[in-house]
Short mmCIF file of C-alpha atoms in Angstrom, two decimals:
data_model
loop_
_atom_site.label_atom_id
_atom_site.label_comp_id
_atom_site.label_asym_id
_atom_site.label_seq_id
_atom_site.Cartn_x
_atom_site.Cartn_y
_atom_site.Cartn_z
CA UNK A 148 114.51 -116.13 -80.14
CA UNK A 149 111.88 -113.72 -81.98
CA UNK A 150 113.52 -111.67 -84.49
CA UNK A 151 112.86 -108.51 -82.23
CA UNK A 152 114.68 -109.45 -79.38
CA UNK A 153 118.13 -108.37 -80.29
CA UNK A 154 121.75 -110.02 -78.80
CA UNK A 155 123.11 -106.90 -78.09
CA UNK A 156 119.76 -105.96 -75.93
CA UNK A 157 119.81 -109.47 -74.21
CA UNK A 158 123.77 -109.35 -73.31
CA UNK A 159 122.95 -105.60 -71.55
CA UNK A 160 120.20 -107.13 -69.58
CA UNK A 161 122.14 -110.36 -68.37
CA UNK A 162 125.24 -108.26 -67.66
CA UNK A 163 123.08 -105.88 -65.83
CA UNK A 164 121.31 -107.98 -63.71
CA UNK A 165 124.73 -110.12 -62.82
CA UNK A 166 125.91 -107.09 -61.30
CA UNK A 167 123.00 -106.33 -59.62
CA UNK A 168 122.42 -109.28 -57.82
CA UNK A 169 125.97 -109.73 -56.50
CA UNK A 170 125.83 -105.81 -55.43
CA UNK A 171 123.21 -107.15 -53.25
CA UNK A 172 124.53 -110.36 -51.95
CA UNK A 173 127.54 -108.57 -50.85
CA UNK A 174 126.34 -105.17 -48.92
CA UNK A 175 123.17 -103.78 -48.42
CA UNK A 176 122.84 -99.73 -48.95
CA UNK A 177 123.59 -97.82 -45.60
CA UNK A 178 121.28 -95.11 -44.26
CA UNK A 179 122.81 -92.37 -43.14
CA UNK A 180 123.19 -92.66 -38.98
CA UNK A 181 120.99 -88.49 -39.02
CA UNK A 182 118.39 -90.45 -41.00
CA UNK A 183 118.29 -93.03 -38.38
CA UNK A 184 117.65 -91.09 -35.76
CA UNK A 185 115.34 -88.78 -37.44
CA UNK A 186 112.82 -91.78 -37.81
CA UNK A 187 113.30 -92.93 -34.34
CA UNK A 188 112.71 -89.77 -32.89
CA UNK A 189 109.45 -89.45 -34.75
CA UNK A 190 108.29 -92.85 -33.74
CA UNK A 191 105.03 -93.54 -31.53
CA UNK A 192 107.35 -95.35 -28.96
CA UNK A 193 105.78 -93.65 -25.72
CA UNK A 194 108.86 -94.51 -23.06
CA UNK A 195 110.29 -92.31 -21.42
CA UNK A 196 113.84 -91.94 -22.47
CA UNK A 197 115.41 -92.44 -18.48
CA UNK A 198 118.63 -91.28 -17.74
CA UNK A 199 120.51 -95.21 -17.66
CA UNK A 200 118.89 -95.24 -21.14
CA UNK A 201 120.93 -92.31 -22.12
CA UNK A 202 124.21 -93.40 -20.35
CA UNK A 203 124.04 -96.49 -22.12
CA UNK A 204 123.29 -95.09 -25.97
CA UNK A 205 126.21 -93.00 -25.39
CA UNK A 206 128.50 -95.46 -24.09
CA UNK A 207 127.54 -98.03 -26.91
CA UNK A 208 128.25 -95.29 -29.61
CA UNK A 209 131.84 -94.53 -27.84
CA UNK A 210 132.34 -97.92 -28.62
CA UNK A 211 131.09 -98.56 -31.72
CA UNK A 212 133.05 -95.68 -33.47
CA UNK A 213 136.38 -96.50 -32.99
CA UNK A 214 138.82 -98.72 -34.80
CA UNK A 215 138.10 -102.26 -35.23
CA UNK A 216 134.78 -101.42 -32.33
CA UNK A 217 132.58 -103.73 -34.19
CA UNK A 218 133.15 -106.71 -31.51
CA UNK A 219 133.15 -104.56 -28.03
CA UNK A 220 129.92 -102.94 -29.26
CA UNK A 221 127.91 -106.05 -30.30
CA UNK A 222 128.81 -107.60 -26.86
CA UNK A 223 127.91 -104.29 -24.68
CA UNK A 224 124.68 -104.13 -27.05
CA UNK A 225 124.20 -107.94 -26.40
CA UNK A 226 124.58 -107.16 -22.06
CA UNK A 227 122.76 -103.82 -22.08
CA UNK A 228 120.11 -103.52 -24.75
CA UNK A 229 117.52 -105.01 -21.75
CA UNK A 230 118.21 -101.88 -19.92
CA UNK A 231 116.92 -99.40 -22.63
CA UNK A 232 113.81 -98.25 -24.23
CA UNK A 233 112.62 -99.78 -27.18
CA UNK A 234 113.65 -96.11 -28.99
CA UNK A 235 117.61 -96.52 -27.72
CA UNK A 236 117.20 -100.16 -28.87
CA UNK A 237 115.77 -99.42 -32.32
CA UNK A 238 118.58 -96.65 -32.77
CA UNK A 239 121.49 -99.28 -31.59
CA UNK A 240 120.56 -101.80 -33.77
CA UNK A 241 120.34 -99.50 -36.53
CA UNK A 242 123.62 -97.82 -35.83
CA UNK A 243 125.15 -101.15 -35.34
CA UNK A 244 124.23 -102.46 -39.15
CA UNK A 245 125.03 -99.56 -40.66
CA UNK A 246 128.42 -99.56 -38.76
CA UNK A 247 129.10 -103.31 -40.29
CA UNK A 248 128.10 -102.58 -44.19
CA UNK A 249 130.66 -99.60 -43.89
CA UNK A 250 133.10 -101.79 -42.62
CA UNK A 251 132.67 -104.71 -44.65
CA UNK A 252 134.44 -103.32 -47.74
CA UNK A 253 137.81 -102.75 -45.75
CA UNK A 254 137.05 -106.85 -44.23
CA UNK A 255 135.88 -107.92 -47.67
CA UNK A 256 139.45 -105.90 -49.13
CA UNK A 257 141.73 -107.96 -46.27
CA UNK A 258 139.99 -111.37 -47.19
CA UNK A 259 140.31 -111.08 -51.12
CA UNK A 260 144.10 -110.27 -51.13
CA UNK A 261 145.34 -113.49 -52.95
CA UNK A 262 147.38 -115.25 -49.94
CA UNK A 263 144.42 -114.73 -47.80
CA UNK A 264 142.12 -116.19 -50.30
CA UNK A 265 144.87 -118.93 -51.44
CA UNK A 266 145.44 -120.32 -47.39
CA UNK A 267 141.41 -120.09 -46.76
CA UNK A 268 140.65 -121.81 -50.29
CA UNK A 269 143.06 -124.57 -49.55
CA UNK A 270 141.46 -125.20 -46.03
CA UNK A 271 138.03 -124.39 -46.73
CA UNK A 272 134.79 -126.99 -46.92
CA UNK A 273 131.43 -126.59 -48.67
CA UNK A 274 129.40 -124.51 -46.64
CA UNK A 275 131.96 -123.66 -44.32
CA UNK A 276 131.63 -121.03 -41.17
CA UNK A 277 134.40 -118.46 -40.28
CA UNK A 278 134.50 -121.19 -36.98
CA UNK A 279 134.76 -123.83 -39.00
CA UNK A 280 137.53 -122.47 -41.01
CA UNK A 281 139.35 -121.03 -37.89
CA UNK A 282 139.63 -124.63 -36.61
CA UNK A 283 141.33 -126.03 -40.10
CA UNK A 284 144.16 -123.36 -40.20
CA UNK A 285 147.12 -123.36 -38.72
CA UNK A 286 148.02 -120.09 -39.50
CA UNK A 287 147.33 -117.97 -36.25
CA UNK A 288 147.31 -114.75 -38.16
CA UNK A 289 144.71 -115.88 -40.65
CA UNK A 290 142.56 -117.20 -37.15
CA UNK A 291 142.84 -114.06 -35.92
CA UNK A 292 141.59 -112.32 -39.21
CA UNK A 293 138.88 -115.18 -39.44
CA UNK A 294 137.91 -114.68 -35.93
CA UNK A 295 137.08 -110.28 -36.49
CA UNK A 296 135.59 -111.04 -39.39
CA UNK A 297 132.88 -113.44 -37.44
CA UNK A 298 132.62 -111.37 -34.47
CA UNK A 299 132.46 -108.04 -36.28
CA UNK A 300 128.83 -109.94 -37.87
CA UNK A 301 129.58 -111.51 -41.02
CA UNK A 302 129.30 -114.68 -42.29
CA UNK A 303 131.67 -116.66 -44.80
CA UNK A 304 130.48 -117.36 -48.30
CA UNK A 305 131.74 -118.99 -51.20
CA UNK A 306 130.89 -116.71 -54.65
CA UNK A 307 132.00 -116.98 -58.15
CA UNK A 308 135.03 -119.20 -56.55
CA UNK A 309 136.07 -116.81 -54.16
CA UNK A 310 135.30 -116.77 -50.35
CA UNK A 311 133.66 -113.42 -49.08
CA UNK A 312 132.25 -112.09 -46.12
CA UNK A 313 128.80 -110.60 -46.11
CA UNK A 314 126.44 -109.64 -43.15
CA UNK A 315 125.28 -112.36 -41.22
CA UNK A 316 121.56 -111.35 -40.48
CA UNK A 317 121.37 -114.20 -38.51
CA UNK A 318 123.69 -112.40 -35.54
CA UNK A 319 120.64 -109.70 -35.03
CA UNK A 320 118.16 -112.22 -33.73
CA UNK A 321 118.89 -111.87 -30.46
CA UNK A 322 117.74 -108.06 -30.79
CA UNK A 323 114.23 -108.27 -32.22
CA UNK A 324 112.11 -108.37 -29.17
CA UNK A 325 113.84 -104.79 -28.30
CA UNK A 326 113.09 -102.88 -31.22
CA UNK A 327 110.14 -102.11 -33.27
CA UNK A 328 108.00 -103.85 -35.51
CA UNK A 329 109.59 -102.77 -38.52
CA UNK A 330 112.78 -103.13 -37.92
CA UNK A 331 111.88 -106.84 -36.65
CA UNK A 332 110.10 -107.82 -39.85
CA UNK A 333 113.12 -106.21 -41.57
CA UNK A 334 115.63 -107.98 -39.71
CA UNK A 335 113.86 -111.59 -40.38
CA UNK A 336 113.61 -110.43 -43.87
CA UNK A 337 117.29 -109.61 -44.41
CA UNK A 338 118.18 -113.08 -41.82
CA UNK A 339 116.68 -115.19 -44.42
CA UNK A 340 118.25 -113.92 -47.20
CA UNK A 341 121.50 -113.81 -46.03
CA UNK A 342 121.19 -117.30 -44.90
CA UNK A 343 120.21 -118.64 -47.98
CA UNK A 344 121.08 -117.00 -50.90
CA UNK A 345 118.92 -116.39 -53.78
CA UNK A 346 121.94 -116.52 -56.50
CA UNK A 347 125.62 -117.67 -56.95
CA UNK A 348 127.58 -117.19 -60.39
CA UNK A 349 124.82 -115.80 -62.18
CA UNK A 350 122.50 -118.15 -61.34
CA UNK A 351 119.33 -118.72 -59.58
CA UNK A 352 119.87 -121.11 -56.37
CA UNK A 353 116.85 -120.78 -54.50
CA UNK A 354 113.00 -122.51 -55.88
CA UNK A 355 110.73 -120.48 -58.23
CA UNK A 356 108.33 -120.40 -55.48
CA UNK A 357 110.47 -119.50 -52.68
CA UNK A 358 111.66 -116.57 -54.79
CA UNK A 359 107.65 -114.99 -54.92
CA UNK A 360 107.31 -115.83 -51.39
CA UNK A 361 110.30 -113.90 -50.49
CA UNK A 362 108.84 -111.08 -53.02
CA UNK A 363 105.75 -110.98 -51.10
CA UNK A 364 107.25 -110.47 -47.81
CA UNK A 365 109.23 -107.69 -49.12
CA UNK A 366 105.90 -105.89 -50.38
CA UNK A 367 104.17 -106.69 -47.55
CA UNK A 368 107.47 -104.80 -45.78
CA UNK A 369 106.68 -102.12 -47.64
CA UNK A 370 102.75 -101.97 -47.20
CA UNK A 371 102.71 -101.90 -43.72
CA UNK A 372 105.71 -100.01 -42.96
CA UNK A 373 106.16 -96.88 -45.91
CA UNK A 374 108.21 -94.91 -43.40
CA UNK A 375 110.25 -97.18 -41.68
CA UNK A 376 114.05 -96.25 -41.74
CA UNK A 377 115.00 -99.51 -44.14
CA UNK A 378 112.28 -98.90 -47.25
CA UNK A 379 114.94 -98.14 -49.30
CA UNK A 380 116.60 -101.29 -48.35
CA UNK A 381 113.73 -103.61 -48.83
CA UNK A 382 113.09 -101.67 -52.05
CA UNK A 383 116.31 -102.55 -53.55
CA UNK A 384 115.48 -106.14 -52.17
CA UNK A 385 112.30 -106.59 -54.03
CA UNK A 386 113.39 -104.80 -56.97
CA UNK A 387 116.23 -107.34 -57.33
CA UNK A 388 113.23 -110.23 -56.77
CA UNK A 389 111.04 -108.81 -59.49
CA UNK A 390 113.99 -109.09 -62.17
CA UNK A 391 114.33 -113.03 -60.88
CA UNK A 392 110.44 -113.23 -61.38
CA UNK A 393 110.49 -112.14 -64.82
CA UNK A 394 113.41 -112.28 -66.40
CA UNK A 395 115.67 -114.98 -64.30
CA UNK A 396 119.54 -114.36 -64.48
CA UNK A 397 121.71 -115.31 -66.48
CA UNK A 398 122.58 -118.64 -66.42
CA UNK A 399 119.01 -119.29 -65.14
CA UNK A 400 116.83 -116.97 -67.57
CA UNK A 401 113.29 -116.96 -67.36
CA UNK A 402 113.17 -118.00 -70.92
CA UNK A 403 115.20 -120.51 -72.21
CA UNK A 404 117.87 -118.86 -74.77
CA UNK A 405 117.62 -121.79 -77.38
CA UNK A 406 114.19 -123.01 -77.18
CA UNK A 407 112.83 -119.51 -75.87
CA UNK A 408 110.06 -121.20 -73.78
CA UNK A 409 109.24 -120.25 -70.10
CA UNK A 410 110.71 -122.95 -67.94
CA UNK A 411 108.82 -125.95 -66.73
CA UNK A 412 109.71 -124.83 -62.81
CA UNK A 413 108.87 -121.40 -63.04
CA UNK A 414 105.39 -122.42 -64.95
CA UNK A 415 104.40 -124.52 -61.61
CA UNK A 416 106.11 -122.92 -59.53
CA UNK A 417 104.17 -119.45 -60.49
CA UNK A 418 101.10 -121.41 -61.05
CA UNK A 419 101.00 -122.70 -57.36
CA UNK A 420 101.58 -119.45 -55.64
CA UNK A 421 98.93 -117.77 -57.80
CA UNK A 422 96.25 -120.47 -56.40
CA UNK A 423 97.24 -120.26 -52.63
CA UNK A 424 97.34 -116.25 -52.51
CA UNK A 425 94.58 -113.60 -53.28
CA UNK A 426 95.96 -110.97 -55.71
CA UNK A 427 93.81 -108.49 -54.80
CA UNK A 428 95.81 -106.88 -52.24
CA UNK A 429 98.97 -107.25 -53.96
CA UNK A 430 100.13 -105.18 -56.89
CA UNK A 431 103.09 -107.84 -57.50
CA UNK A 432 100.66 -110.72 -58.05
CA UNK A 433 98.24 -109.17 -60.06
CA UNK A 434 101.45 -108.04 -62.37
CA UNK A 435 102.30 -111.29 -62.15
CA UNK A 436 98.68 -112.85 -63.15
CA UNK A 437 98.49 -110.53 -66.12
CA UNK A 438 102.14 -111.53 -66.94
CA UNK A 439 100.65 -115.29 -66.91
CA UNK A 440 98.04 -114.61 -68.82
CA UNK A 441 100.40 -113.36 -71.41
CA UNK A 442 102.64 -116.30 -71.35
CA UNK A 443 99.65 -118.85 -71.40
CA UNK A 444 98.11 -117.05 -74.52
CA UNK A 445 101.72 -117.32 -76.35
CA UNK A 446 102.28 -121.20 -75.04
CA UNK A 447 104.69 -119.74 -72.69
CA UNK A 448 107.20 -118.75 -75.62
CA UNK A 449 108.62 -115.72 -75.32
CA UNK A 450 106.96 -114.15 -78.19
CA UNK A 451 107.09 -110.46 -79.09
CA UNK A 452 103.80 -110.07 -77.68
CA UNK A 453 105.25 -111.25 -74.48
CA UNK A 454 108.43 -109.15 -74.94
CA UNK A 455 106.62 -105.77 -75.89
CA UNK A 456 104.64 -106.79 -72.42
CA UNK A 457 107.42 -107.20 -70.28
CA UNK A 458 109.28 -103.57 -72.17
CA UNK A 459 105.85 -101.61 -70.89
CA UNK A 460 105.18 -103.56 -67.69
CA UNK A 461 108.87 -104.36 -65.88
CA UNK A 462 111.27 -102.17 -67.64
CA UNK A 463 114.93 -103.16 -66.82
CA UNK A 464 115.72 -99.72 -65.85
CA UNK A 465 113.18 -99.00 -64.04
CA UNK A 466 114.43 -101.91 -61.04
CA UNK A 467 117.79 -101.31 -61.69
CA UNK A 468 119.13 -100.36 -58.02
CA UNK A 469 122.53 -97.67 -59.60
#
């Protein structure tokens, strides 16, 4: 370690970004169902909005709303969403998300009390489904539990050696050819990283290069879409995927705490992405060129010339998602 980079400093970063990435992995930020609807309305979809339409939006919000409606809704959506315009589609989709991350703190509550967690620990396999899971118990009250929690559109994960649910991306495929483009690319970006996660007890589980290409979709999000209902979302997303990019997590930092050189991975890994993609209309590669120009100069050692560049250029605070 240089002499300027202090423990106390280091041990507020790691904690930081810990808690930051797990805040993701768990729940995404939900928009407000008025903001919703305020950027669907204001969309150039040019359907008519028929009458059946209507009838159906309606009904599918009657059922979405009440208690434990997660499951009805889905399937009606699932039957109906044919039978609508592509602005009733959008809106249902929308409203259906942001009806799951509100209700996956109460699921994620029911699932972490310890007799819950204790019967699906003992019966649990690596990389187990809530199906999977269902068909090892015995218990028909914990199937039944296991069995809302799937259809209500998560998806069973193992973190920090506990089992959580989280939303299951994957279960709004079968909407994208209804709603718009945004919400498509936004629903394939949030699919993949549900489905593979980028970090699990404070480390890094995902490749050095999938982690920039995953960046770059985000930005490209972002480009192309700087209205669409789910920036903030995909902002959060990509601020969490800059932190990876330069400063790692904690038991996978950029920087190696002993020897304080960049790893080997992340040297290549950086190296290769930089040759197969133009920076030039991309404001996180050419940060990240400059950064490697930086780390190249110091023999990729994290040397206070490197530090002070990193303090001025990707400020902790300012990707911290509070």
């Amino acid at each position: 370690m240089t002499s300027s980079f202090q423990s106390a400093k280091r041990k507020g970063m790691r904690t930081f970004i810990t808690a930051t990435a797990i805040l993701m992995l768990l729940q995404t930020a939900v928009a407000p169902l008025s903001g919703v609807a305020a950027a669907a309305s204001s969309s150039t979809d040019t359907k008519v909005t028929t009458a059946s339409s209507t009838t159906i939006y309606k009904t599918f919000q009657s059922m979405l709303y009440k208690k434990n409606g997660l499951p009805a809704a889905d399937a009606y959506l699932e039957s109906h969403i044919n039978q609508v315009t592509t602005h009733h589609a959008t809106l249902m989709v929308l409203q259906l998300e942001n009806a799951r991350n509100k209700a996956l703190t109460a699921m994620t509550d029911r699932l972490l009390v310890p007799n819950v967690q204790d019967k699906m620990i003992k019966a649990y396999k690596w990389n187990d489904s809530f199906t999977k899971l269902m068909e090892r118990t015995h218990d028909s009250d914990l199937r039944a539990l296991l069995k809302e929690a799937r259809d209500s559109g998560y998806r069973l994960v193992m973190l920090e050696g506990s089992l959580y649910p989280i939303m299951n991306y994957m279960a709004f495929q079968k909407y994208i050819s209804y709603v718009k483009p945004d919400i498509k690319q936004y629903i394939n970006i949030m699919a993949v990283e549900t489905s593979n996660l980028a970090a699990d007890d404070g480390a890094l589980v995902i490749g050095y290069q999938e982690i920039l290409n995953r960046a770059l979709n985000q930005e490209r999000f972002l480009n192309e879409y700087p209205k669409s209902n789910r920036v903030k979302q995909v902002n959060n997303l990509m601020n969490n995927y800059t932190l990876y990019t330069f400063y790692g997590l904690n038991n996978t930092p950029l920087f190696d705490y002993e020897t304080n050189k960049m790893t080997a991975n992340a040297q290549k890994g950086y190296k290769a992405v930089l040759q197969r993609n133009s920076s030039e209309d991309s404001a996180f590669l050419t940060k990240l060129e400059k950064f490697m120009d930086i780390v190249t100069e110091a023999k990729f050692e994290k040397t206070t010339a490197v530090e002070k560049w990193l303090e001025q250029n990707v400020p902790v605070s300012d990707y911290a998602n509070y």
